[in-house]
XYZ file of C-alpha atoms in Angstrom:
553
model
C 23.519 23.248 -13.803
C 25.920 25.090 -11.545
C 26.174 22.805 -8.312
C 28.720 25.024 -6.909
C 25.931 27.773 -5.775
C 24.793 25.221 -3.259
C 26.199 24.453 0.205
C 24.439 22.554 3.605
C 22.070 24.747 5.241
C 21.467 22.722 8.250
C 23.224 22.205 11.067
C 24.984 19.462 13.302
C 24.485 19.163 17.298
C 27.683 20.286 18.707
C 27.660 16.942 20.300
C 26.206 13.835 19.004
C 25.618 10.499 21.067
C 23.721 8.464 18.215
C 21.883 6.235 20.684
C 19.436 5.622 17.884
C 21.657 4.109 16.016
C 21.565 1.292 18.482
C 17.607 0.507 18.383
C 16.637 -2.270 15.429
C 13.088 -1.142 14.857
C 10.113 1.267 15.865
C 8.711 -1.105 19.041
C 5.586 1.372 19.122
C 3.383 3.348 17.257
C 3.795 7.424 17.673
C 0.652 9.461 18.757
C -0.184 10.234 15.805
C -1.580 13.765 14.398
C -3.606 14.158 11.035
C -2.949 17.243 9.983
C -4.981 16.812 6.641
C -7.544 19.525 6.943
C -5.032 22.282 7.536
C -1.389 21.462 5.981
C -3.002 18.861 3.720
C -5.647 21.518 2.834
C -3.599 24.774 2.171
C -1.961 23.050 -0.137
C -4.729 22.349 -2.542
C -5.665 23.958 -5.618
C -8.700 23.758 -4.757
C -9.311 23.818 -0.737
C -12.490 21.517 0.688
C -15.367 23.130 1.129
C -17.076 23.307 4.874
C -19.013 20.561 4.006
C -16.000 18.303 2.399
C -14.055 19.046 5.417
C -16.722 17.625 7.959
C -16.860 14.436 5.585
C -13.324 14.524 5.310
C -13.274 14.748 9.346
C -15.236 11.654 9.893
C -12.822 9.684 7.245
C -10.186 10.308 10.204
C -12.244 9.590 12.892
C -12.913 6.432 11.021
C -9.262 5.523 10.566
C -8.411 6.158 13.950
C -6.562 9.483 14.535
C -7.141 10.989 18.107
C -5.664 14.361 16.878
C -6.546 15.877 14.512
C -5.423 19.044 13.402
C -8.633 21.007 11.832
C -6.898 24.331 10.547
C -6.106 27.885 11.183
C -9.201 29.059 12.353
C -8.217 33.231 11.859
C -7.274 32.841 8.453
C -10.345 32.237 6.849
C -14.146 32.586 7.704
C -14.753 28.438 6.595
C -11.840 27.445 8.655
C -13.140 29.308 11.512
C -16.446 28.107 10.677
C -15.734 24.701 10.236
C -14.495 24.297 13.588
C -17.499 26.014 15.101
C -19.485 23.783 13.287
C -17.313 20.742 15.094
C -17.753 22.484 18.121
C -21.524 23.359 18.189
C -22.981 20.016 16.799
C -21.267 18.020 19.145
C -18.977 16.121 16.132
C -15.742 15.216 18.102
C -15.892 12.607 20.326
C -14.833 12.348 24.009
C -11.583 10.467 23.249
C -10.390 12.925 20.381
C -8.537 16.253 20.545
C -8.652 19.048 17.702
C -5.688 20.546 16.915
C -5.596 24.289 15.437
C -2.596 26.626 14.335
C -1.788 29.853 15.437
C 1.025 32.291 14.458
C 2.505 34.459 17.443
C 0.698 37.740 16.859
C -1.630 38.750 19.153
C -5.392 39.829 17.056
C -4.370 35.977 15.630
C -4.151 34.202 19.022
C -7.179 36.257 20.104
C -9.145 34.923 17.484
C -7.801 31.566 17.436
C -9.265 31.419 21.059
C -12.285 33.084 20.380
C -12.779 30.329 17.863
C -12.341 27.305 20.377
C -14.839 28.277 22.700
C -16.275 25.533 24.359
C -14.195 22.336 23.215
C -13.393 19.892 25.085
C -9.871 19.582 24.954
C -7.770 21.201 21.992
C -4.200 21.623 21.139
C -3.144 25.358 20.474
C -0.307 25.298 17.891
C 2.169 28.181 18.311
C 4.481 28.299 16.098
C 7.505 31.639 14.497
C 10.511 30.922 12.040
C 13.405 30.462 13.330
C 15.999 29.625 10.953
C 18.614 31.651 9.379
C 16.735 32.594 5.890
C 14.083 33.668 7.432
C 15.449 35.173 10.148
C 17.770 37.075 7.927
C 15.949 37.662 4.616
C 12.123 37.977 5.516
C 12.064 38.913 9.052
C 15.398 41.016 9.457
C 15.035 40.172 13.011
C 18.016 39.128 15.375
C 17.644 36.029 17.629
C 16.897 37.614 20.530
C 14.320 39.103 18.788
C 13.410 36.075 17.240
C 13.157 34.473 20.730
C 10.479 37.570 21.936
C 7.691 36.782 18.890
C 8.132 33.374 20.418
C 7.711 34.147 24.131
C 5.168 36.451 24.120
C 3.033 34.263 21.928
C 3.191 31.599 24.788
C 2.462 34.225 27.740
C -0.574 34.899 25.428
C -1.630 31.250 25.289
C -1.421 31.110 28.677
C -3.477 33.749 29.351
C -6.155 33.523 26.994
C -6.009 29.927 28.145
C -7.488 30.656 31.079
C -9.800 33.061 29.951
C -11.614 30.858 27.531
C -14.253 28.253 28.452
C -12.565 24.583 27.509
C -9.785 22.814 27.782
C -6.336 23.325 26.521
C -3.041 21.725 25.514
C -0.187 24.157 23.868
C 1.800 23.123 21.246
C 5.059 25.291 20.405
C 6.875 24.408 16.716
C 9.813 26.587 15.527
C 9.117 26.771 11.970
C 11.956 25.705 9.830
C 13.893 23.828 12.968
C 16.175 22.135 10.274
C 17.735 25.464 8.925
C 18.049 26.668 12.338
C 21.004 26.516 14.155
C 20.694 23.529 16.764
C 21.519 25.557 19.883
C 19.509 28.443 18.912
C 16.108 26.034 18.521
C 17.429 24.699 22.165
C 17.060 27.938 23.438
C 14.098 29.179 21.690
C 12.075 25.930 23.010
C 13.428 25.789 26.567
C 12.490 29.625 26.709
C 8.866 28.741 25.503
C 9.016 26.008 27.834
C 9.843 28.084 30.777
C 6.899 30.714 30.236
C 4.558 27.741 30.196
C 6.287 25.680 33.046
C 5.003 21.812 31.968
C 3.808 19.367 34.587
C 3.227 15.616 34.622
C -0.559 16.536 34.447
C -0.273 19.487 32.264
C 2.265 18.314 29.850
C 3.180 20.134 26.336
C 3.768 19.737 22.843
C 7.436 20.891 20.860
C 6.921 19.741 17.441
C 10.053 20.209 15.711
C 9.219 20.325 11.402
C 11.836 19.441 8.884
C 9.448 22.307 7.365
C 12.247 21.724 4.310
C 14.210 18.592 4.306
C 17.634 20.212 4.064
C 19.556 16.857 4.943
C 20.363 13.353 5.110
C 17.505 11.382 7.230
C 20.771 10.364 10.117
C 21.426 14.158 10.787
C 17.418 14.950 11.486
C 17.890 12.258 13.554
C 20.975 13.290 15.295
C 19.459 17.106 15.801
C 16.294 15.309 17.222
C 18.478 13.433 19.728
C 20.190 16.299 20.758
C 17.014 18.490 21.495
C 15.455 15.546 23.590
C 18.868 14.802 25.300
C 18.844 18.848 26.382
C 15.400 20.168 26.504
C 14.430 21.205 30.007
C 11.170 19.738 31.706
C 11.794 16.869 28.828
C 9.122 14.130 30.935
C 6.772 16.659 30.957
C 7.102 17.749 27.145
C 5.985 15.240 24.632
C 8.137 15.622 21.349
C 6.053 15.896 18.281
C 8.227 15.165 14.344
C 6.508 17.164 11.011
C 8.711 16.098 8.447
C 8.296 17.255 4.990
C 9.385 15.333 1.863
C 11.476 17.317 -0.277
C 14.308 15.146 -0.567
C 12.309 12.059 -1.059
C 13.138 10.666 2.834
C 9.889 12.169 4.551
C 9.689 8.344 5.847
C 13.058 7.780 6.592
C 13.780 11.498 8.449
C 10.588 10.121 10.747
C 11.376 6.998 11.226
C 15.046 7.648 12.589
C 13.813 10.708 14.231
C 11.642 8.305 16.368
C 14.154 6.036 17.031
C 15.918 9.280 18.450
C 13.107 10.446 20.857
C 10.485 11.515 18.490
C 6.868 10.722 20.658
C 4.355 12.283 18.237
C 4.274 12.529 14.855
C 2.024 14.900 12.246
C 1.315 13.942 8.985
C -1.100 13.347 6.399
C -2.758 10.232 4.244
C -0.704 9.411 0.738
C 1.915 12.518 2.130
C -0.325 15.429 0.663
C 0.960 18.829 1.338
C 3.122 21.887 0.192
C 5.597 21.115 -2.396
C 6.832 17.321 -2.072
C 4.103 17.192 0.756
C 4.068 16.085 4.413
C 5.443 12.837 5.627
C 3.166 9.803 4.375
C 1.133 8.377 7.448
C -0.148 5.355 5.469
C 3.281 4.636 4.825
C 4.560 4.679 8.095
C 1.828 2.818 10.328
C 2.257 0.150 7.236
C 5.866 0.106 7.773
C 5.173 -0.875 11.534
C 2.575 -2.995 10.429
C 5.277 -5.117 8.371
C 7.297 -5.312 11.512
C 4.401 -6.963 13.585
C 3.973 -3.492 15.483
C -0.166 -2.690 15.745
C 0.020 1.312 14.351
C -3.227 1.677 15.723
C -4.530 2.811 12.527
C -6.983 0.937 10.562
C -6.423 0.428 6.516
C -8.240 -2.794 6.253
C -10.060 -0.772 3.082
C -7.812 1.348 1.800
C -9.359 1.824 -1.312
C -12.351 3.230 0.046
C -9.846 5.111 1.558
C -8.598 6.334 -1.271
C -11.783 6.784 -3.279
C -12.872 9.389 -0.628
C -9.270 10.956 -0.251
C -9.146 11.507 -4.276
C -12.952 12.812 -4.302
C -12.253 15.570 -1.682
C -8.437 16.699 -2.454
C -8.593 16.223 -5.945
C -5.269 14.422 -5.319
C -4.682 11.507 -7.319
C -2.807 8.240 -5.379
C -0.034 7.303 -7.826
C 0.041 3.750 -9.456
C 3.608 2.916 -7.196
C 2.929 4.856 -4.087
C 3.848 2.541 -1.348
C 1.164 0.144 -0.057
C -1.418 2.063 -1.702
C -0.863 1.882 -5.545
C -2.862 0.153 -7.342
C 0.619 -1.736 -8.761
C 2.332 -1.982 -5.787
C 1.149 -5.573 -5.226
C 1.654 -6.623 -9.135
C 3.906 -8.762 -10.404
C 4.388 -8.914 -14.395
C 7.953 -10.159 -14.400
C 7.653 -14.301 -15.074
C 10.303 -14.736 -12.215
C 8.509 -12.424 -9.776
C 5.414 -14.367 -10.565
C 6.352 -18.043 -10.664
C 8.008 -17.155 -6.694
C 4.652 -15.639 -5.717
C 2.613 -18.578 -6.608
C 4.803 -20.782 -4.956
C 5.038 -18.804 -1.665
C 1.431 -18.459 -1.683
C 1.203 -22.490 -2.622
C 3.906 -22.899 0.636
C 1.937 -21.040 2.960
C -1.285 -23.239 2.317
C 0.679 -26.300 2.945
C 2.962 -25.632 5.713
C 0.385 -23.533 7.632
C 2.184 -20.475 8.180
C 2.032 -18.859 11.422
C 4.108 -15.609 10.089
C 3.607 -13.747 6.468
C 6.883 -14.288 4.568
C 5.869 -14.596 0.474
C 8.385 -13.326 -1.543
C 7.813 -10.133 -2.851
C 4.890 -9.545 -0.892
C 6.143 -7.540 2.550
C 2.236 -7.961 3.900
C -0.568 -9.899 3.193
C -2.325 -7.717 0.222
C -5.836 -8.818 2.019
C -4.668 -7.026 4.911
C -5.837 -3.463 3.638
C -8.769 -5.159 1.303
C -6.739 -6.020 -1.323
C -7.867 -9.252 -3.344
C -5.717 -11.435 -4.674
C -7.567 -12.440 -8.040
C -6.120 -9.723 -9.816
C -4.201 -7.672 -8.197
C -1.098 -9.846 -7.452
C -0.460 -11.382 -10.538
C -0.859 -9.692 -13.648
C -0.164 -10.775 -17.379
C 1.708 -8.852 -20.142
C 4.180 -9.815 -22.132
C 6.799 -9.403 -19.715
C 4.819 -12.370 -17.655
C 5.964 -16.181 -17.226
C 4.131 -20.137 -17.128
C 3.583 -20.112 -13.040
C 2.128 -16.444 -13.236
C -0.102 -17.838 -16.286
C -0.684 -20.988 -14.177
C -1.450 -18.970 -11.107
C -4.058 -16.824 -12.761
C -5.648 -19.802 -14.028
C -5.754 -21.676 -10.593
C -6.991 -18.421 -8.459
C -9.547 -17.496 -11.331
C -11.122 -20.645 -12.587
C -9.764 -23.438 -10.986
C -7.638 -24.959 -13.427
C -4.573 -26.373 -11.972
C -2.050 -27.318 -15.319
C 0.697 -29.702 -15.629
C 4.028 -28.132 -15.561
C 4.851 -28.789 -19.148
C 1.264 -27.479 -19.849
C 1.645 -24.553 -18.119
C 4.814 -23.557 -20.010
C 3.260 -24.073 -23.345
C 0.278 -21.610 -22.484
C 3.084 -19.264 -21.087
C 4.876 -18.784 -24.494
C 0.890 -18.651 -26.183
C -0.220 -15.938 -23.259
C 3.096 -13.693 -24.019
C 2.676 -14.109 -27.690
C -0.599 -12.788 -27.576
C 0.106 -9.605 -25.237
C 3.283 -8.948 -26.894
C 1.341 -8.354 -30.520
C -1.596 -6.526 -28.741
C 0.334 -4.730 -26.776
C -1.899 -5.005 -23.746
C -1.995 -6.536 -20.284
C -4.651 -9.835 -20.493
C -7.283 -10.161 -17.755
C -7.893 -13.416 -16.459
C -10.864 -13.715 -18.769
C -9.349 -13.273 -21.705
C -6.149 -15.731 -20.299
C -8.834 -18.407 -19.857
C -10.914 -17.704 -23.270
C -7.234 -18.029 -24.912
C -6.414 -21.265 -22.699
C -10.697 -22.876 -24.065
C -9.609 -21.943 -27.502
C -6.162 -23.589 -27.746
C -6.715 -26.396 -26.005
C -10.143 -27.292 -24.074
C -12.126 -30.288 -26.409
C -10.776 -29.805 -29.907
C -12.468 -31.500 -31.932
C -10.514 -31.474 -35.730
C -9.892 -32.803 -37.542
C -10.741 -35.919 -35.388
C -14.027 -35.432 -32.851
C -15.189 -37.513 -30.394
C -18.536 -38.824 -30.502
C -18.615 -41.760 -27.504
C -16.837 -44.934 -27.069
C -17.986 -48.447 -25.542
C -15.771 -50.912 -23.515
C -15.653 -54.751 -22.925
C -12.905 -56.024 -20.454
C -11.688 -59.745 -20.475
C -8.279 -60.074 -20.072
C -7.417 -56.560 -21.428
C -10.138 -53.969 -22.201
C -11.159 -53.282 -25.826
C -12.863 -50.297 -26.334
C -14.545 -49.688 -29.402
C -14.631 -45.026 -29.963
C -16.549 -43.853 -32.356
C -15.102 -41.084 -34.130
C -16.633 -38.249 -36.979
C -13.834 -37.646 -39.531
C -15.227 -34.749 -42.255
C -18.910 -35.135 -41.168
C -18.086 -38.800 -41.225
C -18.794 -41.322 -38.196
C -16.055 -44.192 -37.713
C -16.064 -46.731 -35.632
C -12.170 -47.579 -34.171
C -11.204 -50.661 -32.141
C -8.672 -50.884 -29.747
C -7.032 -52.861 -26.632
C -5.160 -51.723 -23.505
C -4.634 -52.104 -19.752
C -8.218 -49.471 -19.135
C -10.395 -47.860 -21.250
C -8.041 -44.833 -21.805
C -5.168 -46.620 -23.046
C -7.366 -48.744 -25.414
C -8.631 -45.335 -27.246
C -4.985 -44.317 -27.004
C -4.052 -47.433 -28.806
C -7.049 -47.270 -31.734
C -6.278 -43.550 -32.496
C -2.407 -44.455 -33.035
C -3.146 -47.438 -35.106
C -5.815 -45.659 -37.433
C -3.939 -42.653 -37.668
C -0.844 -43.751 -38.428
C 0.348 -41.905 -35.464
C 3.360 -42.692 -32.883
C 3.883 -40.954 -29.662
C 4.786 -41.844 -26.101
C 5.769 -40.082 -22.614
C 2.080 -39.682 -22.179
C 1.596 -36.904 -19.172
C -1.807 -37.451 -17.849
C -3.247 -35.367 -14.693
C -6.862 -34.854 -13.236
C -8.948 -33.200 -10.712
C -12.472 -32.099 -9.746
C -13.352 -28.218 -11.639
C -13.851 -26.348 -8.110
C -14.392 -22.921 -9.672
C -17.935 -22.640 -11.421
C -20.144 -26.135 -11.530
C -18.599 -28.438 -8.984
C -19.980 -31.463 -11.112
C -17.217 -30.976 -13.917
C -13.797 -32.835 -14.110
C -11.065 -31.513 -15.714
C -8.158 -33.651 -17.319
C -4.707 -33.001 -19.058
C -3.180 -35.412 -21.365
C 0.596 -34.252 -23.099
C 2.095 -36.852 -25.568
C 5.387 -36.367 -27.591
C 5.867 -38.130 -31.172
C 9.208 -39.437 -32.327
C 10.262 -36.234 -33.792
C 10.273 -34.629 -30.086
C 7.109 -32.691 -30.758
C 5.246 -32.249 -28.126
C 1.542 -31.494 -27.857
C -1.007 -30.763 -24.641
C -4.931 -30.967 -24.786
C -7.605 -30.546 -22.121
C -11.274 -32.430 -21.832
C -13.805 -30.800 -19.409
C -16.659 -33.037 -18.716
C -19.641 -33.963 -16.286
C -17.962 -37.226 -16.195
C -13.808 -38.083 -15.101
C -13.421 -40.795 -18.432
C -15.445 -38.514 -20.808
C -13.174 -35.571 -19.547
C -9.883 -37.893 -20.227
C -10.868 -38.970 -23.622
C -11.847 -35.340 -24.637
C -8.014 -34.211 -23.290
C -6.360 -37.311 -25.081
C -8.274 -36.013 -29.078
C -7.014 -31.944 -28.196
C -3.925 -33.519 -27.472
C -3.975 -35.799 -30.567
C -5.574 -33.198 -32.740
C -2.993 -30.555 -31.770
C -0.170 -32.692 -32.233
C -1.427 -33.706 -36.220
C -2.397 -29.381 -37.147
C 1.398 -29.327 -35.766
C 2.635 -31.893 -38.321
């Protein structure tokens, strides 16, 4: 690796005012451009078919977008025939504008018109290359050269604008702004902008494309602040960001780029496109989202979202793509758990009026997410109040601290020798085995009570097929069984932990009780009794408990 064959290939404003640097946050979403089915879709290995396209088309309508860029209608008979078919059966509605591309040769424009024919309002992409590369090594053209493919594409817009039946916006982008020297792609724009003479009422496009990230995401910004600061007709031109992603900061180059006058921005879902791909629009209306800033974008289902996305581009959504990934609202970490479940437990007692759970920047149910399962997740790597929390959210069982440790250490155990995450099923099959109404080597059979001035309570026990009956005394029925199971046993334990509460998940009839007791060896044991009835329940716990606690000695 030889870093010394590399140097900066973009370029600084000659003057740089960094008034973006001033704003806090992104107060309102961009007008935002899909440019899926043409950027998104060259870049495929296998592009959509007419038919995928129109579904594909109605996925965007569906999310929102009102423009939508549909391809590059003289490079191919289906793109040219797609947006016929858009055209022709009436598919576009009234409050959404088609966007197609168009590279400054003339048979190209002609066709490009030729193909738009009757729509009601599209955007006519111009765009040439203007940085040094290509100016240099695959055009061999000088600027002012450079700046005549670029004019005389935009007198021919205008003219065949006029000439064609339907109604037209122009766009102008000089391809690969961000290796272009900054003056130079100031004068390139202000001469396209002076053939085609914006108005309030006729306004234009300049879409300026990090068509390569070349640099840090504060110098797109800077460059973009410099060409809105010094474009002529600027409030008549409405400045459009493409950002690609090859350095990784397709989010951050767009988000400072709007802070520095960016209006408009093109981009695609999940960030498909060439290379690294286009800036991630998901992403970024999410990222306003967070901020309490409506994107105007709906992803209240985004997996349906991404079901038909992955069906059509044959794109996968990775597991830790932002928002999206299917992990990206997972916690297996113990610590990450344990401060989920108690945000979550927070916001249901205090009420919350804003979304603040740690770890959690929005509300997973927000884009259709559910919380049984996606939020807290067990491996080996997990902890007691994830364990408790998956127990609670599943199947209603709400453990003791000290009970919910225990299970934790059992859980991990279990995942670390299978070497597998544990669904909530198998958590609560694990958590009915180990503790729910054991019944060796002692088992319950029923118990009677008489009260006078304490109760005695006569259990019956079965002891190797055997029935018993054992008498005891105590302050309630509970502590009298307590009392006859330490005397016939020979047992001695205190710091008895006892907790209760109605089984709300499956048959609302059942209780559910937790007894821990502690013999005088510091051994602790925890058992659980599920029953139609709250003392039958308590009993049950008290024999796992005791049961537990004599397999332990």
């Amino acid at each position: 690796m030889n870093h010394n064959k590399y140097t900066r290939g973009y370029f600084m404003p000659p003057k740089t005012s960094l008034n973006w640097t001033r704003k806090e946050y992104i107060t309102e979403p961009p007008i935002w451009c899909s440019v899926d089915l043409r950027d998104g879709n060259q870049a495929l290995i296998v592009p959509m078919s007419l038919e995928e396209k129109l579904e594909y088309f109605q996925l965007l309508l569906k999310i929102g977008f009102k423009e939508i860029e549909v391809g590059f209608p003289a490079a191919s008979e289906t793109e040219f025939a797609f947006l016929r078919t858009l055209i022709e059966q009436d598919l576009i509605p009234d409050d959404v504008t088609i966007q197609v591309l168009t590279q400054s040769r003339e048979h190209i424009i002609r066709k490009t018109f030729e193909s738009l024919k009757g729509a009601k309002k599209a955007v006519v992409h111009l765009y040439n290359s203007t940085s040094v590369a290509q100016r240099e090594q695959v055009f061999r053209k000088s600027k002012e050269e450079i700046i005549a493919i670029a004019v005389s594409g935009a007198k021919l817009l205008k003219e065949c604008g006029e000439d064609t039946e339907g109604n037209f916006q122009f766009q102008y982008s000089p391809e690969s702004f961000t290796g272009t020297e900054i003056e130079f792609a100031l004068e390139i724009c202000n001469s396209v902008l002076d053939v085609w003479q914006p108005t309030p009422d006729n306004k234009v496009i300049i879409n300026l494309p990090a068509t390569v990230s070349m640099s840090m995401p504060h110098v797109y910004a800077s460059q973009i602040e410099y060409m809105s600061e010094n474009m002529r007709y600027r409030d008549n031109v409405i400045l459009s960001l493409h950002p690609h992603n090859d350095r990784g900061t397709g989010v951050a180059d767009t988000e400072l780029g709007m802070l520095a006058g960016g209006q408009r921005v093109e981009g695609t879902l999940f960030g498909n496109g060439e290379r690294t791909g286009n800036v991630d629009i998901v992403t970024l209306a999410l990222n306003m989202y967070s901020h309490g800033v409506d994107p105007l974008l709906q992803f209240d289902n985004i997996n349906e979202i991404i079901a038909i996305y992955e069906r059509l581009t044959r794109m996968r959504v990775g597991e830790r793509q932002p928002y999206a990934g299917e992990l990206v609202f997972t916690a297996f970490s113990g610590s990450h758990q344990d401060a989920i479940a108690k945000g979550m437990k927070w916001r249901e007692e205090q009420e919350c009026k804003y979304w603040s759970v740690p770890y959690l920047p929005i509300d997973p149910k927000d884009i259709g997410r559910e919380y049984e399962g996606d939020i807290i997740r067990i491996n080996s790597q997990s902890g007691k109040g994830g364990i408790g929390y998956v127990l609670q959210l599943n199947f209603g069982l709400d453990l003791p601290q000290g009970m919910r440790e225990s299970f934790g250490y059992h859980v991990k155990s279990v995942s670390d020798r299978t070497h597998k995450e544990l669904q909530p099923k198998e958590i609560y099959d694990l958590f009915q085995e180990k503790y729910v109404n054991i019944k060796a080597p002692i088992e319950f059979v029923r118990y009677r009570a008489t009260q006078q001035d304490d109760y005695e309570t006569v259990v019956t026990v079965r002891v190797n097929g055997e029935e018993l009956e054992w008498t005891g005394t105590g302050n309630g029925r509970l502590d009298a069984i307590n009392q006859a199971l330490q005397t016939n046993l020979g047992l001695s334990y205190n710091n008895l932990i006892y907790k209760e509460h109605a089984l709300e998940a499956g048959s609302k009839s059942q209780a559910v009780s937790y007894i821990g007791v502690t013999d005088n060896k510091g051994t602790s044991s925890w058992g659980c009794g599920i029953d139609v009835d709250i003392m039958a329940s308590s009993v049950k716990a008290l024999f796992s408990a005791v049961n537990l606690l004599k397999q332990q000695g």
